[in-house]
Short mmCIF file of C-alpha atoms and ligand atoms in Angstrom, two decimals:
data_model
loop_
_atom_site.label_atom_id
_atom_site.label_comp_id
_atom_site.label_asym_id
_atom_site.label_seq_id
_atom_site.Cartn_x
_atom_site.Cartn_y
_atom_site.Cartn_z
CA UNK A 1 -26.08 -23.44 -68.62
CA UNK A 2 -22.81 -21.75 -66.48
CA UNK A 3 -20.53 -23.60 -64.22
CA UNK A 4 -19.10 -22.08 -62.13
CA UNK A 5 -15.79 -23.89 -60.70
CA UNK A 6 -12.67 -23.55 -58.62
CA UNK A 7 -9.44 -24.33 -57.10
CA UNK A 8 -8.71 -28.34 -56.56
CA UNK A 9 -5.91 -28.94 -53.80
CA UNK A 10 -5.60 -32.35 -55.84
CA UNK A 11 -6.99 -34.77 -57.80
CA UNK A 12 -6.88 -38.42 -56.24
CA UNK A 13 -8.09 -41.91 -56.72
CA UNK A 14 -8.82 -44.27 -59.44
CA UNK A 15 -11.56 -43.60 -62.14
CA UNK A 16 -12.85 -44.10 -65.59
CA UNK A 17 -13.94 -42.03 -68.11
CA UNK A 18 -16.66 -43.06 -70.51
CA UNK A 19 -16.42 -45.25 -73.76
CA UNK A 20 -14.47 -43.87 -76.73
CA UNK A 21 -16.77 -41.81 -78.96
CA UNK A 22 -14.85 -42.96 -82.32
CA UNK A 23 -15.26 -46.41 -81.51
CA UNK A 24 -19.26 -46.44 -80.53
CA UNK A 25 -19.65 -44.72 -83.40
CA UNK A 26 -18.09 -47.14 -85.66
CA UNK A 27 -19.91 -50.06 -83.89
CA UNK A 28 -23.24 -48.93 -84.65
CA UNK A 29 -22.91 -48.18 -88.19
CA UNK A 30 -20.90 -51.99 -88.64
CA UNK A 31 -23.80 -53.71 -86.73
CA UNK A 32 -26.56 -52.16 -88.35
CA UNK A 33 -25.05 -53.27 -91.65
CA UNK A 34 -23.55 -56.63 -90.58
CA UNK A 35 -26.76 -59.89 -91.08
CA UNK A 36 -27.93 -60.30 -87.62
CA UNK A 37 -27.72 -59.76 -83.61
CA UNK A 38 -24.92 -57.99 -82.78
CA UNK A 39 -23.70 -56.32 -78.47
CA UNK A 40 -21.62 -53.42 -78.05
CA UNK A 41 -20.89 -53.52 -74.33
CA UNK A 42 -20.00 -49.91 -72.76
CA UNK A 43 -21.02 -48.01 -75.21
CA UNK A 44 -21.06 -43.81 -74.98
CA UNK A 45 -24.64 -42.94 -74.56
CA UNK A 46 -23.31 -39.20 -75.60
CA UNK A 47 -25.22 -36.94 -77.71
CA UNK A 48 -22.86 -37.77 -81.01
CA UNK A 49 -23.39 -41.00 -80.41
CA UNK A 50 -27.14 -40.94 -80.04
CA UNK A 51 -27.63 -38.94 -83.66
CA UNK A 52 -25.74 -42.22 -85.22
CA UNK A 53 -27.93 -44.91 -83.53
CA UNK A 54 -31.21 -42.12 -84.31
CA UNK A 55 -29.96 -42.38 -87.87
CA UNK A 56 -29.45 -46.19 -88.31
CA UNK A 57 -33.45 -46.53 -86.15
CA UNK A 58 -35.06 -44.61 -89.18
CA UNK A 59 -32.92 -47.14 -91.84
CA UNK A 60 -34.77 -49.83 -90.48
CA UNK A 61 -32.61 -51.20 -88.11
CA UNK A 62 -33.25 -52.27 -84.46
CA UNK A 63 -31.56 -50.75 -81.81
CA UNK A 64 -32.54 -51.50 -78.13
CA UNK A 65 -30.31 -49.68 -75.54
CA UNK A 66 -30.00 -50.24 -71.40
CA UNK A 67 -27.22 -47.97 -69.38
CA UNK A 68 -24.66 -50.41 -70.31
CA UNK A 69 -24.93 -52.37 -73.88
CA UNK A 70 -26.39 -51.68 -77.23
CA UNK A 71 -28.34 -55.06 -79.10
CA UNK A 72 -28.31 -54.06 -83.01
CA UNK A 73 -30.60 -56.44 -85.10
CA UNK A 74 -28.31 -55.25 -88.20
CA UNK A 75 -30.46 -55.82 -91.28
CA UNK A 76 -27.25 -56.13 -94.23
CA UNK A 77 -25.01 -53.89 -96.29
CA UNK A 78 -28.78 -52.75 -97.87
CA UNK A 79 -30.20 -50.51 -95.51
CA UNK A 80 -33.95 -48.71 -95.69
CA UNK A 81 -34.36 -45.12 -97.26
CA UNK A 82 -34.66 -43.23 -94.16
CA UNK A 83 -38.21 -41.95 -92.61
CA UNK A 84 -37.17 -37.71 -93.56
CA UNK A 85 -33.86 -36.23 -93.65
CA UNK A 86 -30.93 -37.53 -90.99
CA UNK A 87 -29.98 -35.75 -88.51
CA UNK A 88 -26.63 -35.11 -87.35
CA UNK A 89 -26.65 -32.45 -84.82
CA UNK A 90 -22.98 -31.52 -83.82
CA UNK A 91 -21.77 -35.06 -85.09
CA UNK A 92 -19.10 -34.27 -87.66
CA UNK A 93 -18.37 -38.33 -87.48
CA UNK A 94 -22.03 -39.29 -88.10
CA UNK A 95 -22.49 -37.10 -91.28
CA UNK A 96 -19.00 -37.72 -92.80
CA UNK A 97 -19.22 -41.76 -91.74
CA UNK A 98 -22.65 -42.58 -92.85
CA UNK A 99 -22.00 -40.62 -96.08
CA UNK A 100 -19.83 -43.36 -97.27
CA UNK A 101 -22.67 -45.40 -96.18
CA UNK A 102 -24.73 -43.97 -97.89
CA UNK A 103 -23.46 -43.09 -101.01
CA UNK A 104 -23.60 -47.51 -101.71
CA UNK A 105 -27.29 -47.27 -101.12
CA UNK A 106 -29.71 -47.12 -104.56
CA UNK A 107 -32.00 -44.62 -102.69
CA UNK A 108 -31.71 -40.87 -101.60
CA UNK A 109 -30.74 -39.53 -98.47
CA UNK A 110 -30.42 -35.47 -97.06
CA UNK A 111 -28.34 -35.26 -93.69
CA UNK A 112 -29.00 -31.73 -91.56
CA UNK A 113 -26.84 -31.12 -88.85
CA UNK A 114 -27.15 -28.14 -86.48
CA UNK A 115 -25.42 -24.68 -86.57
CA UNK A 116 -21.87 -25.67 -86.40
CA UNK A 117 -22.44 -28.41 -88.08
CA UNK A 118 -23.64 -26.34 -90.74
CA UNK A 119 -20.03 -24.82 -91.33
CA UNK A 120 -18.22 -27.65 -91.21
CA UNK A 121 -16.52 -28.72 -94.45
CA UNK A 122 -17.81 -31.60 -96.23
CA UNK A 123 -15.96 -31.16 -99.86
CA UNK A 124 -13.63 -33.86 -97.98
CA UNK A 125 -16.19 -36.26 -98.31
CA UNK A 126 -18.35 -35.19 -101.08
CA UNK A 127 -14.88 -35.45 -103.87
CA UNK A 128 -13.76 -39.05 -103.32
CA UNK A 129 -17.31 -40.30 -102.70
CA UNK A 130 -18.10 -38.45 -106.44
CA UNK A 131 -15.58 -40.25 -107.99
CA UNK A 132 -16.83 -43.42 -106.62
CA UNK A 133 -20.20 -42.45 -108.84
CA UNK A 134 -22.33 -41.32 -105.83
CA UNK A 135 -24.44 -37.57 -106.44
CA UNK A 136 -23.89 -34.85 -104.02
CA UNK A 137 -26.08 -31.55 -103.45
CA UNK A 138 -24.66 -29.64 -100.89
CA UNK A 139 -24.84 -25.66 -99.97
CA UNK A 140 -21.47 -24.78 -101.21
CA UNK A 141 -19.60 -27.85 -99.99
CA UNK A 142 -22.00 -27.49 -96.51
CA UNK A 143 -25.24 -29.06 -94.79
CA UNK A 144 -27.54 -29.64 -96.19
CA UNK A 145 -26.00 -32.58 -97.76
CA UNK A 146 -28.37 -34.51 -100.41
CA UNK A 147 -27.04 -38.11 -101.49
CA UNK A 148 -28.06 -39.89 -104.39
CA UNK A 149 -26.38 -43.20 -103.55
CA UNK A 150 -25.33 -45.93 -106.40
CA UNK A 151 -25.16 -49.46 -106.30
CA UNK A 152 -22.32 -51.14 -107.08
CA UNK A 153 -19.81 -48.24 -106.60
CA UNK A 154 -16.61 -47.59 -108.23
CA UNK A 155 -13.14 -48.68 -106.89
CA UNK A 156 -10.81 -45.49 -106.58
CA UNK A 157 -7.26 -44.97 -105.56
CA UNK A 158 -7.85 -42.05 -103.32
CA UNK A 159 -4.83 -39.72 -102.16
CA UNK A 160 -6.08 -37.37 -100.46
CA UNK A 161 -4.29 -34.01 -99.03
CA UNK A 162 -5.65 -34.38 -95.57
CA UNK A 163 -4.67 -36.79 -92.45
CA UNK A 164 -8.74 -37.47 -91.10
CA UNK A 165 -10.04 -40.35 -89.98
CA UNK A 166 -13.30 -39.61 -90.84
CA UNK A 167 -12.74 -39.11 -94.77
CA UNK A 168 -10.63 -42.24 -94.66
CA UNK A 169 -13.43 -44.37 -93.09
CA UNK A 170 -16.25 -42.66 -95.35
CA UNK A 171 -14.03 -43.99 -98.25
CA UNK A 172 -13.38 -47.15 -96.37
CA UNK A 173 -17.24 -47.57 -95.76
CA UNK A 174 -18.15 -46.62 -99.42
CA UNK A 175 -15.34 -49.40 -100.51
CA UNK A 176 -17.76 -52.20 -98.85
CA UNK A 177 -20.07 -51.61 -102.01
CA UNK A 178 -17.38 -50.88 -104.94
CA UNK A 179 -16.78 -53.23 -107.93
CA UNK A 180 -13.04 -53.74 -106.75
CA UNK A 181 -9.90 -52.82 -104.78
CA UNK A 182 -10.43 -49.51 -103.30
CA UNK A 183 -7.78 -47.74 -101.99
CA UNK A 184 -6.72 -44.80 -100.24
CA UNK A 185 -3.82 -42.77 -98.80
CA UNK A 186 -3.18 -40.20 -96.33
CA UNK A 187 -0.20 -38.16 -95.30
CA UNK A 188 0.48 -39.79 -92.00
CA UNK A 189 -1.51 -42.06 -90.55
CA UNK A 190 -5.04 -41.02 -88.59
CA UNK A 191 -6.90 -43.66 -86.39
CA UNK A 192 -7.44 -46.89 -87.50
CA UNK A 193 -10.51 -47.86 -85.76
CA UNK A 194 -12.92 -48.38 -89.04
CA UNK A 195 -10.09 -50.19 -90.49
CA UNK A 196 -9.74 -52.73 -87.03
CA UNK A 197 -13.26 -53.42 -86.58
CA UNK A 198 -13.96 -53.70 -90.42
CA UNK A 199 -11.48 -56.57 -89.95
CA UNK A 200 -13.23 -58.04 -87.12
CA UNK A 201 -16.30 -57.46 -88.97
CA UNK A 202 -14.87 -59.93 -91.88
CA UNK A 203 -14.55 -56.94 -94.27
CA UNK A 204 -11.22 -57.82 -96.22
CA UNK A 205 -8.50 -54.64 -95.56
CA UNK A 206 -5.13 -55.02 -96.30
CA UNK A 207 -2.60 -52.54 -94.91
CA UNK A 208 0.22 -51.31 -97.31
CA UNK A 209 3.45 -52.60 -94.99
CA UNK A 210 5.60 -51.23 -98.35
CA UNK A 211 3.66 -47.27 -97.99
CA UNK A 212 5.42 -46.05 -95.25
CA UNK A 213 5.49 -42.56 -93.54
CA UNK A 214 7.27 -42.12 -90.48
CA UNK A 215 7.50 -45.41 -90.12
CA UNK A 216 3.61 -46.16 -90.10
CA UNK A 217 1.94 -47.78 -93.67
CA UNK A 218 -0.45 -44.72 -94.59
CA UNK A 219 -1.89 -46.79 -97.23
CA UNK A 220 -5.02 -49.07 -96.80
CA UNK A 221 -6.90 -50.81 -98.97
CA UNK A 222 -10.50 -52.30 -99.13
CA UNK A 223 -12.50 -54.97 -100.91
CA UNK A 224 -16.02 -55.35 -101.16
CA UNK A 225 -18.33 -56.87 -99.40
CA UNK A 226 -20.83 -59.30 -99.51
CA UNK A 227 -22.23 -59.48 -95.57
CA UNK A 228 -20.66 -58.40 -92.34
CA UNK A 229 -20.52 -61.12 -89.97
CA UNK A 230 -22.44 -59.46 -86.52
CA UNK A 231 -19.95 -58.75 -83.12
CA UNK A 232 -19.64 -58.99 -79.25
CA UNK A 233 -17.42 -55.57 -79.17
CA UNK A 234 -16.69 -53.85 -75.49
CA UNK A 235 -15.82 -50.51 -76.11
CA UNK A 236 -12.88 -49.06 -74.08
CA UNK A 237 -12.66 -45.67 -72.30
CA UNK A 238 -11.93 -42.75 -74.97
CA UNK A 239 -8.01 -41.41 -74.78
CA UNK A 240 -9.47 -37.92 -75.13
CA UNK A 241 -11.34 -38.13 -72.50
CA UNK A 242 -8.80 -39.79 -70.22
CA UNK A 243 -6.99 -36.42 -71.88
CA UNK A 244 -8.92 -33.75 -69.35
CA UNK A 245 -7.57 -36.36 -66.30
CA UNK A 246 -4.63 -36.99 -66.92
CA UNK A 247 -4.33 -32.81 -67.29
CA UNK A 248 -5.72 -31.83 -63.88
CA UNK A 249 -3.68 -34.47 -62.09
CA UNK A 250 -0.44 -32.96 -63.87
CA UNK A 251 -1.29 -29.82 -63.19
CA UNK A 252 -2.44 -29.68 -59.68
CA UNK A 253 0.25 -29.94 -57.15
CA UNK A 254 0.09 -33.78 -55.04
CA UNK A 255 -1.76 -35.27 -57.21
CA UNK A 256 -1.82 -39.22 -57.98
CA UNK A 257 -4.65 -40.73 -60.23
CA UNK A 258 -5.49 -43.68 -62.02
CA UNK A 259 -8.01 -43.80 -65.28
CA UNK A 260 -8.99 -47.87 -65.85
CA UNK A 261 -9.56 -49.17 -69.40
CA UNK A 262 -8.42 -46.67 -71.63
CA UNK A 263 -7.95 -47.02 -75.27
CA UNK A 264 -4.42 -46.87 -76.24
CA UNK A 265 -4.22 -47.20 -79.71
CA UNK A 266 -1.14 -46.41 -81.12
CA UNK A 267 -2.81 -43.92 -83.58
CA UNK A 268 -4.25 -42.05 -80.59
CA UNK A 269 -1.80 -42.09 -77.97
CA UNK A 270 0.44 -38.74 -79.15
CA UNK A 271 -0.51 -37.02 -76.21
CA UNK A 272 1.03 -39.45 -74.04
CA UNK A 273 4.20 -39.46 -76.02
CA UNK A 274 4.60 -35.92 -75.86
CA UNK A 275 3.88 -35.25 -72.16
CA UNK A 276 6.46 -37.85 -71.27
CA UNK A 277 8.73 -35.73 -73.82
CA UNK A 278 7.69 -32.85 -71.16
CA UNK A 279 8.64 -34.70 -68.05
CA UNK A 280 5.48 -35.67 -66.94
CA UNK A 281 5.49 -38.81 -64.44
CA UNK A 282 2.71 -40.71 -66.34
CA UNK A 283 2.65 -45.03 -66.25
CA UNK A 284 0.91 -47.38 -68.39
CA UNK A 285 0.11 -50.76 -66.92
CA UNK A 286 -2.16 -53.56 -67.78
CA UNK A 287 -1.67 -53.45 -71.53
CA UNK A 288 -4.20 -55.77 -72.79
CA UNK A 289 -6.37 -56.13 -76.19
CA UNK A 290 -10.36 -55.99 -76.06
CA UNK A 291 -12.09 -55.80 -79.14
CA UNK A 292 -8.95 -55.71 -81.41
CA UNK A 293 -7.71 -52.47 -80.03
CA UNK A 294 -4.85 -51.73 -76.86
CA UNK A 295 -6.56 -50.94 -73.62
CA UNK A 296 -4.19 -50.21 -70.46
CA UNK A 297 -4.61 -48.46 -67.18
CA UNK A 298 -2.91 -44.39 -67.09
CA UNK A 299 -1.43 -43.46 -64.07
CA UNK A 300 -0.38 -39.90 -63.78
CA UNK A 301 1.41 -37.74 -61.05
CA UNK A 302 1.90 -34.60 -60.92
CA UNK A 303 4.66 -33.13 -62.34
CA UNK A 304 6.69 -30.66 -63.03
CA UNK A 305 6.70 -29.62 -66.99
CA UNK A 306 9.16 -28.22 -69.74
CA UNK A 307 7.97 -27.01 -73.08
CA UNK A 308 8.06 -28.53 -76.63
CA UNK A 309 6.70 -27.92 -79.62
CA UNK A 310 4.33 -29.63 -81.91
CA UNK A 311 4.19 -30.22 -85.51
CA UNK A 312 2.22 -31.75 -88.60
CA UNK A 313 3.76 -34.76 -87.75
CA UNK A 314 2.47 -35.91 -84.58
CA UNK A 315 -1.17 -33.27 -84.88
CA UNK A 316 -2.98 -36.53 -86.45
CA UNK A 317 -2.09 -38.53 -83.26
CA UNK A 318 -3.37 -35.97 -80.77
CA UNK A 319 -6.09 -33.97 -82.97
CA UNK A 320 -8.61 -33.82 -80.05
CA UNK A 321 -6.17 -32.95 -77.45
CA UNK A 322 -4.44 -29.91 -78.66
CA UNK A 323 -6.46 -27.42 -76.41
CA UNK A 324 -5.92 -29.42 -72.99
CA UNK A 325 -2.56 -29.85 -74.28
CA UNK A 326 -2.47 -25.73 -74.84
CA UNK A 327 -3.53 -25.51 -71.00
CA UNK A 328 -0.58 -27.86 -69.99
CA UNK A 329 1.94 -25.77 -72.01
CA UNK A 330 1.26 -22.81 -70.44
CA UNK A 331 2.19 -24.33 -67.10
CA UNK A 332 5.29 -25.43 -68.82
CA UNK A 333 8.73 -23.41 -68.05
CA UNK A 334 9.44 -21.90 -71.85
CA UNK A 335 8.05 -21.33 -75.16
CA UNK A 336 5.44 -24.30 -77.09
CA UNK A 337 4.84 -23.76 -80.15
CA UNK A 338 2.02 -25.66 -82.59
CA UNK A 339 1.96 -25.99 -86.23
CA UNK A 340 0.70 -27.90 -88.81
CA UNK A 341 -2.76 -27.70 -87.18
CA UNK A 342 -4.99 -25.48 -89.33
CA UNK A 343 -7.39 -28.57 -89.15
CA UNK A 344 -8.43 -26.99 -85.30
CA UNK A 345 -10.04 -24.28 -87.17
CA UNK A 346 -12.77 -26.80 -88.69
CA UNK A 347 -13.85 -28.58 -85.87
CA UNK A 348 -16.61 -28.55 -83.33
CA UNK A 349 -15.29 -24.59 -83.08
CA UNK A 350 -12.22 -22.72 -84.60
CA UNK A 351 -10.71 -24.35 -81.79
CA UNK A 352 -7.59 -21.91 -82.39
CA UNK A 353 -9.05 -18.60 -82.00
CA UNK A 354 -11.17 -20.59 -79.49
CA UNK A 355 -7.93 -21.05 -77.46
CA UNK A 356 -6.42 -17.51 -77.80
CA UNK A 357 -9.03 -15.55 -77.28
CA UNK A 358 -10.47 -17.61 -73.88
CA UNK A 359 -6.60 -17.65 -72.78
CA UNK A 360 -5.79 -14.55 -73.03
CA UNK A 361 -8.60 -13.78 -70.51
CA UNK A 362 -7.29 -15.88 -68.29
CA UNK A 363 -3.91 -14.19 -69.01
CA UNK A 364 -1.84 -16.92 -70.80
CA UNK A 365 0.85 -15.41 -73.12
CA UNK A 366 -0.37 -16.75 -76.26
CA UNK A 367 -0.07 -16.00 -80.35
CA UNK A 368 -1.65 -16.85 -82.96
CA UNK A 369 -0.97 -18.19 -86.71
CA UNK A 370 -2.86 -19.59 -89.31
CA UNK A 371 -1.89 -23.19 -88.46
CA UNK A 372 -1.34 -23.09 -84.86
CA UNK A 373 -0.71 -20.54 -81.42
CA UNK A 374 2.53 -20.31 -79.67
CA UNK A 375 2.22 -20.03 -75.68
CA UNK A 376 4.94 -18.70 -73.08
CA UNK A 377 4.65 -21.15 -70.31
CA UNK A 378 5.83 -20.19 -66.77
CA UNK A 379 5.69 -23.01 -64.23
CA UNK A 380 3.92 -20.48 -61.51
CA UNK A 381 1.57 -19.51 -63.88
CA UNK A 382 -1.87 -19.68 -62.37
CA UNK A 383 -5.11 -18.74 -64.60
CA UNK A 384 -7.05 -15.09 -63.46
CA UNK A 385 -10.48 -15.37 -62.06
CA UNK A 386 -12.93 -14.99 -65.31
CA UNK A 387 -15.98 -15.48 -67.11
CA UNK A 388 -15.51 -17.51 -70.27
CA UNK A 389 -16.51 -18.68 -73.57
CA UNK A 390 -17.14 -22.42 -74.64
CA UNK A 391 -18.24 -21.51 -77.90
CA UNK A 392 -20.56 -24.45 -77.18
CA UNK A 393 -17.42 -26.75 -77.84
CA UNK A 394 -17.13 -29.74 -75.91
CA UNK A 395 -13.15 -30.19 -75.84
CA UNK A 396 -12.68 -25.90 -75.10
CA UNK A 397 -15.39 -26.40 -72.21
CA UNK A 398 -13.79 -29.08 -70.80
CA UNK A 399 -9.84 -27.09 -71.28
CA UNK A 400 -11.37 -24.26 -69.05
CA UNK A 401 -12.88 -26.61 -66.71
CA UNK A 402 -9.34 -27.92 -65.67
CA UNK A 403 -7.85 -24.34 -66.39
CA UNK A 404 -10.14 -23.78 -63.00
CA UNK A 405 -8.29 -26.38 -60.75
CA UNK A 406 -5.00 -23.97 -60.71
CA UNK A 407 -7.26 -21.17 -60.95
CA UNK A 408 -6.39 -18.37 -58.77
CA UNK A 409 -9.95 -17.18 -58.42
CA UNK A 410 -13.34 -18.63 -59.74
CA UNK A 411 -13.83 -19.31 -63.53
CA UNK A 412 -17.48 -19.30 -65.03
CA UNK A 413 -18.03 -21.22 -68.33
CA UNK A 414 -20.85 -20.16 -70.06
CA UNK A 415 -22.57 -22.95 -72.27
CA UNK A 416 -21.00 -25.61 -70.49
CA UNK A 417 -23.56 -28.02 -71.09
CA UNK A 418 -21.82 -28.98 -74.58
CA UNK A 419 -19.74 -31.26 -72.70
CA UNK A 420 -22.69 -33.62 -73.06
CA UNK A 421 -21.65 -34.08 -76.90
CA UNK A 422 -18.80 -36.60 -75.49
CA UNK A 423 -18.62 -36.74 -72.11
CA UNK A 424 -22.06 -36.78 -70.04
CA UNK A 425 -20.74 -37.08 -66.53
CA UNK A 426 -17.62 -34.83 -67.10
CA UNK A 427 -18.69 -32.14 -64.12
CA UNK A 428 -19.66 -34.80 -61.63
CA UNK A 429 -16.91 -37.22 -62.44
CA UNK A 430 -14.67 -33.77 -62.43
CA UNK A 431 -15.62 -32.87 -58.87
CA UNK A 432 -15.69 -36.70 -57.37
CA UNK A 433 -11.73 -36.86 -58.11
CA UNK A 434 -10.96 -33.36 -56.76
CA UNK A 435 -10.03 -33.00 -53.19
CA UNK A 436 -10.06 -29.77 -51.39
C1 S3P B 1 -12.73 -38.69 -85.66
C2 S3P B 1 -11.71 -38.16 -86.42
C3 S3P B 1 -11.11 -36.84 -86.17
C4 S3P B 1 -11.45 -36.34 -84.78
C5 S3P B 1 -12.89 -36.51 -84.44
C6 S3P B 1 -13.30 -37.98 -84.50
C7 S3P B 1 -13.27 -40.01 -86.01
O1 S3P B 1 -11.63 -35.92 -87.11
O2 S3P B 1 -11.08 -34.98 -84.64
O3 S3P B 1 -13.18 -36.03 -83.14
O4 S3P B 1 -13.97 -40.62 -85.19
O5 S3P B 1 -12.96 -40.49 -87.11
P1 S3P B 1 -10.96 -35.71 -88.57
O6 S3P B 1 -11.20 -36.93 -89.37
O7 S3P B 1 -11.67 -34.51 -89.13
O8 S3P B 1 -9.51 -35.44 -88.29
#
């Protein structure tokens, strides 16, 4: 499908974006494996998500969805060898989570994904879930993967060379059905959902307050697990979706807008930190907790911007927002520059050639590097009129769909419908809060 979009005079009001993707993940897989009736309230009925609750349906567990809530009869830590091979479709989170899940199992499993799937790297997952005495076949590190799953696993101290989320939890997961402590550590701190709601789950996790980078433990540890006791969870709206919001309102002169009930967690909120580093008039209010993680209301204004540049540091705390953020620098007065990010190039897309190429159409000064672009931001600058790639990406579509707001002609995104992998009512939600 193409979209064809343009100029917003503002964006106004008070919204919400849909639940956090990370989170509804994680809340399927727990309640299908915790003993009994578990609700996940708000859930994102996204395409990612639906490949996880397709997968857990053909383990044998029952999942009964309306518009709103999810009711998971979660049949134990023991799940049923699936009905055929899993699959993942464009769900990097399902395939590297449920591996973990899998790999406790005593039966064997093949997870398919489709054709960017089938590049991603899964090494990251396949070496520390090895060591923990699971079998991997794989094509070269990629889908298909084949898992021969063992039962009890072993405990490992994993250090692994990577800041993901997803390796973390698949180690996490896999830790539920070791013979002891296992550990792992990461070079600064990713997301800490699986490591909340394994908590809340009654999973024991202990957080290393001695293993400290940048002032944040990177160090968690696991024990296993006997049962999961089954959850009431609400899931809050997803910070990266809030992202593509709080963008347009910055960007587009007069602008005021409010996004309700977003996730805040302090492992997720580096794009807020950093735009307020850029001057950016943003507010948050109504701080609460829901489900053991932050939630607040975002208010944003627009603003007036100044550059700054990114680096390995803060990249885990923003991983999904570097493109939007890439559109906001190049409204910035002076030079960004990203590094430390060569993880981009792995994702749903090589979300950095992804970036230069589609900008450079629109005529953003941009360069490229291995690990990360550097952009020449002018506070005039206003994107050309042009046809452009989404490269079926969900986070580039959505970039170019707010380039189009300060657009100074009309911008057609071809394959926009990949916006569905996250966010199912982006478009309609997009042109409800613009006014012309
Ligand atoms: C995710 C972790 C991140 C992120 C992805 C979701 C998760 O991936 O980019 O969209 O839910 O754990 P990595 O673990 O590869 O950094």
């Amino acid at each position: 499908m193409k979209i064809t979009l343009s100029k917003a005079n503002k964006i106004e009001g008070t919204i919400e974006v849909p639940a956090d993707k990370s989170i509804t993940h994680r809340a399927i897989m727990l309640s299908s494996l915790a003993q009994g009736r578990s609700i996940v309230r708000n859930y994102l009925p996204s395409d990612d998500c639906i490949r996880t609750i397709d997968a857990f349906k053909k383990m044998g567990v029952e999942i009964k969805q309306d518009a709103k809530n999810l009711y998971i009869k979660g049949i134990g830590l023991k799940l049923n060898k699936p009905r055929g091979e899993i699959y993942a479709g464009n769900s990097g989170t399902t395939t590297r989570l449920i591996s973990g899940i899998l790999a406790g199992q005593t039966f064997e499993s093949v997870i398919t994904g489709d054709e960017s799937l089938s590049k991603r790297p899964m090494r990251r997952v396949i070496d520390p879930l090895t060591k923990m005495g699971a079998q991997f076949m794989s094509n070269n590190g990629l889908l298909p993967l084949k898992i021969k799953g063992q039962n009890p696993l072993n405990a490992i101290s994993y250090e692994s060379d990577k800041s993901s989320a997803q390796v973390k939890s698949a180690v996490l997961f896999a830790g539920l059905y070791a013979k002891g402590k296992t550990v792992y550590i990461e070079p600064v701190k990713s997301r800490d959902h699986s490591e909340r709601m394994l908590k809340a789950f009654g999973a024991q996790v202990e957080i290393d307050r001695n293993n400290v980078s940048n002032n944040v433990s990177n160090k968690v540890s696991i024990l296993p697990a006997q049962k999961l006791n089954p959850q009431d969870i609400s899931v809050p709206g997803d910070i990266s979706s809030a992202a593509f919001f709080i963008a347009a309102a910055l960007l587009v002169p007069n602008s005021n807008l409010t996004i309700k009930n977003v996730n805040v967690n302090p492992t997720r909120d580096g794009f807020i930190e950093v735009l307020q580093k850029m001057g950016a008039d943003i507010s948050i209010n109504n701080v609460k907790e829901v489900s053991g993680e932050p939630v607040a209301d975002i208010a944003v204004k627009y603003s007036k911007l100044k550059s700054l540049n990114l680096d390995a540091q803060i990249i885990p705390r923003m991983i999904d927002e570097i493109p939007i953020f890439a559109l906001i620098a190049s409204k910035a007065q002076g030079v960004s520059k990203v590094s430390g990010a060569g993880e981009l190039r792995v994702k749903e897309s090589d979300r950095i050639a992804a970036i230069v190429s589609q900008f450079s159409k629109i005529g953003v000064e941009i360069k490229e590097f291995e690990d990360g672009f550097e952009i020449n931001g002018r506070g005039d600058f206003a994107p050309k009129a042009a046809e452009v790639e989404s490269y079926k990406d969900h986070r580039i579509a959505m970039t170019l769909a707010v380039a189009s707001l300060i657009s100074q002609g009309e911008t057609t995104i071809n394959d926009a419908e990949c916006v569905n992998i996250s966010f199912p009512n982006f478009y309609e939600l997009l042109k409800s809060a613009s006014k012309s």
